[in-house]
């Protein structure tokens, strides 16, 4: 029973990694930029959700508004930060992104205070029992939230013409333009969707821990970078698999190696081990 | 239909085409010939909006499209089958074709998809394969099909026969012949002469980024020495 519960716990964390990392990988595929500040939007989403939920009494309203606001902020970040730097070598955008991430964390500290905020209501600590298993309601929300978002993404990218145009833009932007795809809109669209996903992930983590704090994006930021490398940079399916795999490995790892290896270190031990054997990542081509 | 006047274009500081002029009438096929590096691809890509235009003008229909974006040109009816095909290799054949018809309604795109499959029945079995996994000949068919999906008035095709097996060259030229008979205007860039001279009405020979000779395809066929002089013995 422990094994199954550990696996479930791993999948819950893995789903959170997935919805953060998938946005990063989409943006990397499109612009070849490592969007470190993505984790800053994750934190922003968490803050907005907690504050609005406490103000309105509705978690759903809080989360929806948070998704919208963060999605728009993501587009603004593209416009003001990355677009002017696209002609520069990629490390310029990377440094700018790290700078923005640090600035955002400091901003949250100044605006919301250093100690963190919590939800006023407490239904989140309830547990859901299903046969022999029992999970926190927040865990269930995380799993369901991730499944809904990822199905949405799969349908959008795989089944709609808009998604096809997005993927075409990733492979050959000039040719996509030649067939009428507005590749500038594609960029805004991808930043919007990726940022909405980050907001959902941030909100779900806020629910999971019943806490938001300025630095809550640190761990997701470096872990999602590790994940997209494992997944084969720019490869969406690979990123999803790498996220879930890492979640599960961490869950088992905390039991077996917890005494001498911190949970957050497992990701990097795993990353180093994989890169030594497969430098292109687990699911990268070539 | 298309009027190119004193076109100057290039890449950064490099000027690849110095003042090229030619025109194509509706329903005609123009062959642009020339040796390696003569500027054929640059001219075509400038017409598609992908190369910096530094001077001259391009008029399509009654409108000046010199500064128009590639999207805008697509909407006005200019489509390209580029050198090297440049398919969206991770997308399936069907998806490539649907992106070609991006500006058309879904209903029209489906009708046009049937037309493409009528022209290239071989693609029917390949519809759900990754475009990157196709043979060179099949990829060229997808590239022509993708341009057809845009419902162009003018189709520009860069070296359709390059690297293809003779059988596939035949299939592609037969398809272009059929398209031409529907009234589509064509610009064909080629290095190999025989096939293209059988389909073209007019010929424009480029040499070092400038027009070296223009005339009808009949004149060109009658005076092979003119072409020989500029083709670098390519045929
Ligand atoms: N992307 C580019 N960047 C810089 N220079 C280029 C680029 N593409 C072409 N050139 C240069 O422009 C000139 C014309 O090249 P272009 O490709 O138009 O010739 P072409 O007639 O199509 O030749 P080919 O028969 O080899 O395809 C050449 O000198 C070439 O080196
Ligand atoms: Mg060429």
Coordinates of C-alpha atoms and ligand atoms in Angstrom, one line a residue:
Chain A
X1 CA 0.0 0.0 0.0
X2 CA 2.9 2.3 0.8
X3 CA 4.3 1.9 -2.7
X4 CA 1.0 2.9 -4.3
X5 CA 0.6 5.9 -2.0
X6 CA 4.1 6.9 -2.7
X7 CA 3.5 6.6 -6.5
X8 CA 0.4 8.7 -6.1
X9 CA 2.2 11.3 -4.2
X10 CA 4.9 11.3 -6.8
X11 CA 2.3 11.8 -9.5
X12 CA 0.8 14.7 -7.7
X13 CA 4.2 16.5 -7.5
X14 CA 5.0 15.3 -11.0
X15 CA 1.8 16.9 -12.3
X16 CA 2.8 20.2 -10.7
X17 CA 6.2 20.0 -12.3
X18 CA 4.5 19.1 -15.6
X19 CA 2.3 22.2 -15.8
X20 CA 5.2 24.5 -14.9
X21 CA 7.8 22.8 -17.2
X22 CA 5.5 22.4 -20.2
X23 CA 5.3 26.2 -20.5
X24 CA 9.0 26.5 -20.3
X25 CA 9.5 24.0 -23.0
X26 CA 7.0 25.6 -25.3
X27 CA 8.8 28.9 -24.9
X28 CA 12.2 27.4 -25.3
X29 CA 11.0 25.6 -28.5
X30 CA 9.7 28.9 -29.9
X31 CA 12.4 31.4 -28.9
X32 CA 15.3 29.3 -27.7
X33 CA 15.2 31.3 -24.5
X34 CA 15.3 29.7 -21.0
X35 CA 12.5 31.6 -19.4
X36 CA 13.7 31.5 -15.8
X37 CA 11.2 34.2 -14.8
X38 CA 8.4 31.7 -15.5
X39 CA 8.7 30.7 -11.8
X40 CA 8.2 34.3 -10.8
X41 CA 4.8 34.2 -12.6
X42 CA 4.1 30.9 -10.8
X43 CA 4.5 32.8 -7.5
X44 CA 2.5 35.7 -8.8
X45 CA -0.3 33.3 -9.6
X46 CA -0.2 31.8 -6.1
X47 CA -0.4 35.3 -4.5
X48 CA -3.2 36.5 -6.6
X49 CA -5.2 33.4 -6.0
X50 CA -4.7 33.5 -2.2
X51 CA -5.5 37.2 -1.9
X52 CA -8.5 37.1 -4.1
X53 CA -9.9 33.9 -2.6
X54 CA -9.6 35.5 0.9
X55 CA -11.3 38.7 -0.4
X56 CA -14.1 37.0 -2.4
X57 CA -14.5 33.8 -0.5
X58 CA -14.4 31.8 -3.8
X59 CA -11.3 29.8 -4.7
X60 CA -12.7 29.3 -8.2
X61 CA -13.1 33.0 -8.8
X62 CA -9.7 33.7 -7.3
X63 CA -8.0 31.1 -9.5
X64 CA -9.7 32.2 -12.7
X65 CA -8.8 35.8 -12.2
X66 CA -5.3 34.8 -11.3
X67 CA -5.0 32.8 -14.5
X68 CA -6.1 35.7 -16.6
X69 CA -3.9 38.3 -14.9
X70 CA -0.8 36.1 -15.0
X71 CA -1.5 35.2 -18.6
X72 CA -1.5 38.9 -19.5
X73 CA 1.6 39.6 -17.4
X74 CA 3.3 36.8 -19.3
X75 CA 2.6 38.5 -22.6
X76 CA 3.9 41.8 -21.2
X77 CA 7.1 40.1 -20.1
X78 CA 7.5 38.8 -23.6
X79 CA 6.9 42.2 -25.1
X80 CA 9.1 44.2 -22.8
X81 CA 11.8 41.8 -21.9
X82 CA 12.4 39.2 -24.6
X83 CA 11.2 40.9 -27.8
X84 CA 13.9 43.6 -27.6
X85 CA 16.6 41.0 -26.9
X86 CA 15.7 38.4 -29.6
X87 CA 18.4 39.6 -31.9
X88 CA 21.1 39.2 -29.2
X89 CA 22.8 35.9 -28.3
X90 CA 20.6 33.7 -26.2
X91 CA 22.5 34.2 -23.0
X92 CA 21.5 37.9 -23.0
X93 CA 17.8 36.9 -22.7
X94 CA 18.8 34.3 -20.1
X95 CA 20.5 36.9 -17.9
X96 CA 17.7 39.3 -18.3
X97 CA 15.3 36.5 -17.3
X98 CA 17.2 35.7 -14.2
X99 CA 17.3 39.4 -13.3
X100 CA 13.6 39.7 -13.7
X101 CA 13.0 36.6 -11.5
X102 CA 15.1 38.0 -8.7
X103 CA 13.4 41.4 -9.1
X104 CA 10.0 39.7 -8.9
X105 CA 10.9 37.9 -5.7
X106 CA 12.1 41.0 -4.1
X107 CA 9.0 42.8 -5.3
X108 CA 6.8 40.2 -3.6
X109 CA 8.8 40.5 -0.4
X110 CA 8.2 44.3 -0.4
X111 CA 4.6 44.2 -1.4
X112 CA 3.3 41.1 0.4
X113 CA 5.8 40.9 3.2
X114 CA 8.4 38.2 3.9
X115 CA 6.4 35.8 6.0
X116 CA 3.9 34.5 3.5
X117 CA 0.1 34.4 3.3
X118 CA -2.4 31.6 3.8
X119 CA -6.0 30.8 2.8
X120 CA -8.6 31.8 5.4
X121 CA -10.8 28.8 4.8
X122 CA -9.7 25.3 5.8
X123 CA -11.6 22.8 3.5
X124 CA -8.3 22.2 1.8
X125 CA -7.0 20.2 4.7
X126 CA -9.8 17.7 4.4
X127 CA -9.1 14.3 3.0
X128 CA -10.8 12.3 0.3
X129 CA -11.1 8.6 0.8
X130 CA -11.5 6.2 -2.1
X131 CA -11.5 2.6 -1.1
X132 CA -8.3 1.9 0.7
X133 CA -6.7 5.1 -0.3
X134 CA -6.9 8.4 1.3
X135 CA -5.6 11.6 -0.2
X136 CA -5.7 15.3 0.8
X137 CA -8.4 17.2 -1.1
X138 CA -5.7 19.5 -2.3
X139 CA -3.7 16.6 -3.8
X140 CA -6.8 15.5 -5.7
X141 CA -7.3 19.1 -6.9
X142 CA -3.7 19.1 -8.2
X143 CA -4.1 15.8 -10.1
X144 CA -7.4 16.8 -11.6
X145 CA -6.2 20.3 -12.4
X146 CA -3.1 18.9 -14.2
X147 CA -5.1 16.4 -16.1
X148 CA -7.6 19.0 -17.3
X149 CA -4.8 21.4 -18.4
X150 CA -2.8 18.8 -20.1
X151 CA -5.8 17.4 -22.0
X152 CA -6.6 21.0 -23.0
X153 CA -3.1 21.5 -24.2
X154 CA -3.0 18.2 -26.1
X155 CA -6.3 19.1 -27.9
X156 CA -5.2 22.7 -28.6
X157 CA -1.8 21.7 -30.0
X158 CA -2.8 18.4 -31.8
X159 CA -6.3 18.9 -33.0
X160 CA -6.8 22.6 -33.8
X161 CA -5.5 24.5 -36.7
X162 CA -4.2 27.1 -34.3
X163 CA -2.1 24.5 -32.6
X164 CA -0.8 23.3 -35.9
X165 CA 0.1 26.8 -36.8
X166 CA 1.9 27.1 -33.5
X167 CA 3.9 24.0 -34.1
X168 CA 4.6 25.0 -37.6
X169 CA 6.0 28.3 -36.3
X170 CA 8.3 26.4 -34.0
X171 CA 9.8 24.4 -36.9
X172 CA 10.1 27.1 -39.5
X173 CA 8.7 30.6 -38.6
X174 CA 9.5 32.1 -42.0
X175 CA 7.5 29.4 -43.8
X176 CA 4.7 29.7 -41.3
X177 CA 4.4 33.4 -42.1
X178 CA 4.4 32.6 -45.8
X179 CA 1.2 30.7 -45.3
X180 CA -0.5 33.4 -43.4
X181 CA 0.4 32.5 -39.8
X182 CA 0.9 35.6 -37.7
X183 CA 3.9 34.5 -35.8
X184 CA 3.9 37.5 -33.5
X185 CA 0.5 36.5 -32.3
X186 CA 1.7 33.0 -31.9
X187 CA 4.4 34.2 -29.5
X188 CA 1.9 36.1 -27.5
X189 CA -0.4 33.1 -27.5
X190 CA 2.3 30.8 -26.3
X191 CA 3.3 33.2 -23.5
X192 CA -0.3 33.5 -22.5
X193 CA -1.0 29.8 -22.3
X194 CA 2.4 29.0 -20.6
X195 CA 1.8 31.8 -18.0
X196 CA -1.8 30.6 -17.4
X197 CA -0.4 27.2 -16.7
X198 CA 2.2 28.6 -14.3
X199 CA -0.6 30.5 -12.5
X200 CA -2.6 27.3 -12.1
X201 CA 0.5 25.4 -10.8
X202 CA 1.2 28.3 -8.3
X203 CA -2.4 28.3 -7.1
X204 CA -2.4 24.5 -6.6
X205 CA 0.8 24.6 -4.7
X206 CA -0.6 27.4 -2.6
X207 CA -3.6 25.1 -1.9
X208 CA -1.3 22.1 -1.2
X209 CA 0.9 23.9 1.3
X210 CA -1.7 26.5 2.4
X211 CA 1.1 29.0 2.1
X212 CA 2.5 31.4 -0.4
X213 CA 5.8 33.1 0.1
X214 CA 8.1 35.2 -2.0
X215 CA 10.6 32.5 -2.6
X216 CA 8.2 29.7 -3.4
X217 CA 9.3 29.8 -7.1
X218 CA 12.9 28.9 -6.3
X219 CA 12.5 25.1 -6.3
X220 CA 10.1 25.0 -9.3
X221 CA 12.5 27.3 -11.2
X222 CA 15.5 25.1 -11.1
X223 CA 13.7 21.8 -11.1
X224 CA 11.7 22.7 -14.2
X225 CA 15.0 23.7 -15.9
X226 CA 16.3 20.2 -15.0
X227 CA 13.1 18.7 -16.3
X228 CA 13.1 20.3 -19.7
X229 CA 16.7 19.3 -20.2
X230 CA 15.8 15.7 -19.2
X231 CA 12.8 15.9 -21.5
X232 CA 14.9 16.9 -24.5
X233 CA 14.7 20.7 -24.8
X234 CA 11.6 21.8 -26.6
X235 CA 10.1 18.3 -26.6
X236 CA 6.6 18.6 -25.0
X237 CA 5.9 14.9 -24.6
X238 CA 9.3 14.3 -23.2
X239 CA 8.9 17.1 -20.7
X240 CA 5.6 15.6 -19.5
X241 CA 7.1 12.2 -19.0
X242 CA 10.2 13.6 -17.4
X243 CA 8.0 15.6 -14.9
X244 CA 6.0 12.6 -13.9
X245 CA 9.1 10.3 -13.7
X246 CA 10.9 12.9 -11.5
X247 CA 7.9 13.2 -9.2
X248 CA 7.8 9.5 -8.7
X249 CA 11.5 9.1 -8.3
X250 CA 11.5 11.8 -5.7
X251 CA 8.7 10.2 -3.8
X252 CA 10.5 6.9 -3.5
X253 CA 13.8 8.7 -3.1
X254 CA 12.7 10.5 0.0
X255 CA 12.0 7.1 1.6
X256 CA 15.2 5.3 0.6
X257 CA 17.7 8.1 0.4
X258 CA 16.0 10.7 2.7
X259 CA 18.6 10.2 5.4
X260 CA 21.5 11.6 3.3
X261 CA 20.0 13.2 0.2
X262 CA 17.5 16.1 0.3
X263 CA 14.5 15.6 -1.8
X264 CA 15.2 18.6 -3.9
X265 CA 18.7 17.2 -4.6
X266 CA 17.4 14.0 -6.1
X267 CA 16.3 15.9 -9.2
X268 CA 19.9 16.9 -9.8
X269 CA 21.5 13.6 -9.0
X270 CA 19.0 12.1 -11.5
X271 CA 19.8 14.9 -14.0
X272 CA 23.5 14.4 -13.8
X273 CA 23.2 10.6 -14.0
X274 CA 21.0 10.9 -17.1
X275 CA 23.1 13.4 -18.8
X276 CA 26.2 11.3 -18.4
X277 CA 24.5 8.5 -20.3
X278 CA 22.3 10.4 -22.6
X279 CA 23.6 14.0 -23.1
X280 CA 20.5 14.8 -25.3
X281 CA 18.2 14.1 -22.4
X282 CA 15.9 11.1 -21.8
X283 CA 13.6 11.9 -24.7
X284 CA 15.7 14.2 -26.9
X285 CA 16.4 13.3 -30.5
X286 CA 20.0 12.8 -31.7
Chain B
X1 CA -0.2 40.1 -63.1
X2 CA 3.3 40.5 -61.6
X3 CA 5.7 43.3 -62.4
X4 CA 9.1 43.4 -60.9
X5 CA 11.1 46.5 -61.5
X6 CA 14.8 47.1 -60.7
X7 CA 14.7 44.8 -57.7
X8 CA 17.7 45.1 -55.5
X9 CA 17.8 42.7 -52.5
X10 CA 20.3 40.9 -50.3
X11 CA 21.3 39.8 -46.9
X12 CA 22.7 42.4 -44.5
X13 CA 25.4 44.2 -46.4
X14 CA 25.6 41.6 -49.1
X15 CA 23.7 42.5 -52.2
X16 CA 22.6 39.3 -54.1
X17 CA 20.3 40.8 -56.7
X18 CA 21.2 44.1 -58.4
X19 CA 18.3 45.6 -60.3
X20 CA 16.3 42.7 -61.8
X21 CA 13.2 43.5 -63.8
X22 CA 10.7 41.1 -65.4
X23 CA 7.0 40.6 -65.6
X24 CA 4.6 37.7 -65.8
X25 CA 1.1 37.8 -67.3
X26 CA -1.8 36.1 -65.7
X27 CA -1.9 32.4 -66.7
X28 CA 1.7 32.4 -68.0
X29 CA 4.6 30.4 -66.8
X30 CA 7.9 32.1 -66.4
X31 CA 11.2 30.2 -66.0
X32 CA 14.0 31.8 -64.1
X33 CA 17.2 30.2 -65.1
X34 CA 20.9 30.7 -64.1
X35 CA 24.0 29.1 -62.7
X36 CA 24.7 28.4 -59.0
X37 CA 24.6 31.6 -57.0
X38 CA 23.0 33.7 -59.8
X39 CA 20.4 35.0 -57.4
X40 CA 17.4 32.9 -58.4
X41 CA 16.4 31.8 -54.9
X42 CA 17.1 35.3 -53.6
X43 CA 14.7 36.8 -56.2
X44 CA 12.0 34.3 -55.4
X45 CA 12.4 34.7 -51.6
X46 CA 12.2 38.5 -52.1
X47 CA 8.9 38.0 -53.9
X48 CA 7.7 36.0 -51.0
X49 CA 8.8 38.6 -48.6
X50 CA 11.7 36.8 -46.9
X51 CA 14.7 38.8 -48.2
X52 CA 15.5 42.4 -47.5
X53 CA 14.4 44.5 -50.4
X54 CA 16.8 47.5 -50.8
X55 CA 15.4 49.0 -54.0
X56 CA 13.0 48.7 -56.8
X57 CA 9.3 47.7 -56.7
X58 CA 7.1 44.6 -56.9
X59 CA 3.5 45.1 -58.2
X60 CA 1.1 42.3 -58.0
X61 CA -2.3 42.7 -59.6
X62 CA -2.8 46.4 -59.3
X63 CA -1.1 46.7 -55.9
X64 CA 2.4 47.6 -54.8
X65 CA 3.5 44.7 -52.5
X66 CA 7.2 45.7 -52.2
X67 CA 6.9 46.3 -48.5
X68 CA 4.1 43.8 -47.8
X69 CA 4.6 41.1 -45.1
X70 CA 4.8 37.4 -46.1
X71 CA 1.4 37.0 -44.5
X72 CA -0.1 39.7 -46.6
X73 CA 1.4 38.4 -49.8
X74 CA -0.1 35.0 -49.0
X75 CA -3.5 36.6 -48.5
X76 CA -3.2 38.3 -51.9
X77 CA -2.4 35.1 -53.7
X78 CA 1.3 34.5 -53.8
X79 CA 2.4 31.1 -52.6
X80 CA 5.8 29.5 -52.6
X81 CA 7.3 26.0 -52.9
X82 CA 10.7 27.0 -51.5
X83 CA 14.2 25.6 -52.2
X84 CA 14.8 22.6 -50.0
X85 CA 11.0 22.2 -49.6
X86 CA 11.1 23.4 -46.0
X87 CA 8.2 21.3 -44.8
X88 CA 7.1 21.5 -41.1
X89 CA 9.0 18.3 -40.5
X90 CA 7.5 17.4 -37.1
X91 CA 3.9 17.9 -38.4
X92 CA 2.0 15.2 -40.3
X93 CA 1.5 15.5 -44.0
X94 CA -2.2 16.4 -43.4
X95 CA -1.1 19.1 -40.8
X96 CA 1.4 20.6 -43.3
X97 CA -1.4 20.9 -45.9
X98 CA -3.8 22.4 -43.4
X99 CA -1.2 25.0 -42.4
X100 CA -0.9 25.8 -46.1
X101 CA -4.6 26.6 -46.0
X102 CA -4.4 28.5 -42.8
X103 CA -6.1 31.6 -44.2
X104 CA -9.0 29.7 -45.8
X105 CA -12.1 28.5 -44.0
X106 CA -12.1 24.9 -42.7
X107 CA -14.6 24.0 -45.4
X108 CA -12.5 25.3 -48.2
X109 CA -9.4 23.8 -46.8
X110 CA -11.1 20.4 -46.8
X111 CA -12.2 20.8 -50.5
X112 CA -8.6 21.9 -51.4
X113 CA -7.2 18.9 -49.5
X114 CA -9.2 16.6 -51.8
X115 CA -7.8 18.5 -54.8
X116 CA -4.2 18.0 -53.6
X117 CA -4.9 14.3 -53.0
X118 CA -6.4 13.9 -56.5
X119 CA -3.2 15.5 -57.9
X120 CA -0.9 13.4 -55.7
X121 CA -2.7 10.1 -54.9
X122 CA 0.5 8.9 -53.3
X123 CA 0.0 11.3 -50.4
X124 CA -3.2 9.6 -49.4
X125 CA -1.4 6.8 -47.5
X126 CA 1.0 9.2 -46.1
X127 CA -1.5 11.7 -44.6
X128 CA -0.7 10.8 -41.0
X129 CA 3.0 10.3 -41.4
X130 CA 5.5 12.9 -40.1
X131 CA 6.5 15.0 -43.1
X132 CA 10.1 14.6 -42.1
X133 CA 9.9 10.9 -42.6
X134 CA 8.9 11.1 -46.3
X135 CA 11.1 10.5 -49.3
X136 CA 12.4 13.5 -51.2
X137 CA 9.8 13.1 -53.9
X138 CA 6.9 12.8 -51.5
X139 CA 8.1 15.8 -49.6
X140 CA 8.2 17.8 -52.9
X141 CA 4.6 16.8 -53.5
X142 CA 3.6 17.9 -50.0
X143 CA 5.4 21.2 -50.6
X144 CA 3.5 21.8 -53.9
X145 CA 0.3 20.7 -52.2
X146 CA 0.9 23.0 -49.3
X147 CA 1.2 26.0 -51.7
X148 CA -2.0 24.8 -53.5
X149 CA -3.9 24.9 -50.2
X150 CA -3.4 28.6 -50.0
X151 CA -5.4 29.0 -53.2
X152 CA -2.8 31.2 -54.9
X153 CA -3.0 33.1 -58.1
X154 CA 0.7 32.9 -58.5
X155 CA 2.8 29.9 -57.5
X156 CA 6.6 30.2 -57.3
X157 CA 8.5 26.9 -57.3
X158 CA 12.2 26.8 -56.6
X159 CA 14.1 23.8 -58.2
X160 CA 11.3 21.3 -58.1
X161 CA 13.5 18.6 -59.6
X162 CA 16.5 19.0 -57.3
X163 CA 17.6 15.7 -55.9
X164 CA 14.5 13.8 -57.0
X165 CA 14.3 10.5 -58.9
X166 CA 13.3 10.9 -62.5
X167 CA 10.0 9.3 -61.9
X168 CA 9.1 11.8 -59.2
X169 CA 10.3 14.7 -61.4
X170 CA 7.8 13.5 -63.9
X171 CA 5.0 13.4 -61.3
X172 CA 5.8 16.9 -60.1
X173 CA 6.0 18.4 -63.6
X174 CA 2.8 16.7 -64.7
X175 CA 1.1 18.2 -61.6
X176 CA 2.5 21.7 -62.5
X177 CA 1.3 21.3 -66.0
X178 CA -2.2 20.5 -64.7
X179 CA -2.2 23.5 -62.4
X180 CA -1.1 25.7 -65.2
X181 CA -4.0 24.4 -67.4
X182 CA -6.4 25.6 -64.6
X183 CA -5.1 29.1 -65.2
X184 CA -2.6 29.3 -62.3
X185 CA 0.4 31.6 -63.0
X186 CA 3.7 30.0 -62.4
X187 CA 7.3 31.1 -61.8
X188 CA 9.7 28.2 -62.0
X189 CA 13.3 28.4 -60.9
X190 CA 15.4 25.7 -62.5
X191 CA 18.9 24.6 -63.3
X192 CA 17.9 21.7 -65.6
X193 CA 16.5 23.0 -68.8
X194 CA 14.5 20.5 -70.8
X195 CA 11.6 20.0 -68.5
X196 CA 11.2 23.6 -67.6
X197 CA 11.4 24.8 -71.2
X198 CA 8.6 22.5 -72.1
X199 CA 6.2 24.1 -69.7
X200 CA 7.4 27.7 -69.6
X201 CA 6.1 30.5 -71.9
X202 CA 8.8 33.1 -71.0
X203 CA 12.4 32.7 -69.9
X204 CA 14.5 35.0 -67.8
X205 CA 18.2 34.1 -67.3
X206 CA 20.0 35.6 -64.3
X207 CA 23.8 35.9 -64.0
X208 CA 25.5 37.3 -61.0
X209 CA 22.3 38.9 -59.7
X210 CA 21.3 40.6 -62.9
X211 CA 19.1 39.7 -65.9
X212 CA 21.4 38.4 -68.7
X213 CA 18.7 37.4 -71.2
X214 CA 15.0 37.3 -71.6
X215 CA 12.8 35.9 -74.3
X216 CA 10.2 33.4 -75.1
X217 CA 10.7 29.7 -74.3
X218 CA 10.5 29.1 -78.0
X219 CA 13.5 31.4 -78.7
X220 CA 15.3 29.8 -75.8
X221 CA 14.8 26.3 -77.2
X222 CA 16.0 27.6 -80.6
X223 CA 19.1 29.1 -79.3
X224 CA 20.7 26.7 -76.8
X225 CA 24.0 28.6 -77.0
X226 CA 22.5 31.6 -75.3
X227 CA 21.5 29.5 -72.3
X228 CA 24.7 27.5 -72.4
X229 CA 26.7 30.8 -71.9
X230 CA 25.0 31.5 -68.6
X231 CA 24.2 28.1 -67.1
X232 CA 27.8 27.1 -66.2
X233 CA 27.3 23.8 -68.0
X234 CA 24.7 22.8 -65.5
X235 CA 22.7 20.7 -67.9
Ligands
LIG1 N1 20.9 33.4 -46.4 C1 21.9 34.0 -47.1 N2 22.8 34.8 -46.4 C2 23.8 35.4 -47.1 N3 24.0 35.3 -48.4 C3 23.2 34.5 -49.1 C4 22.1 33.8 -48.5 N4 21.5 33.1 -49.5 C5 22.2 33.3 -50.6 N5 23.2 34.1 -50.4 C6 24.1 34.6 -51.4 O1 23.4 35.3 -52.4 C7 23.9 35.0 -53.7 C8 22.7 34.5 -54.6 O2 22.3 33.2 -54.0 P1 21.0 32.5 -54.4 O3 20.8 31.4 -53.5 O4 19.9 33.5 -54.6 O5 21.4 31.8 -55.8 P2 20.7 30.7 -56.7 O6 20.7 31.2 -58.1 O7 19.4 30.3 -56.1 O8 21.7 29.5 -56.6 P3 21.5 28.0 -56.6 O9 21.3 27.5 -58.0 O10 22.8 27.4 -56.0 O11 20.3 27.7 -55.7 C9 25.0 34.0 -53.5 O12 26.2 34.7 -53.6 C10 24.8 33.5 -52.2 O13 26.0 33.2 -51.6
LIG2 MG1 18.7 28.6 -55.3

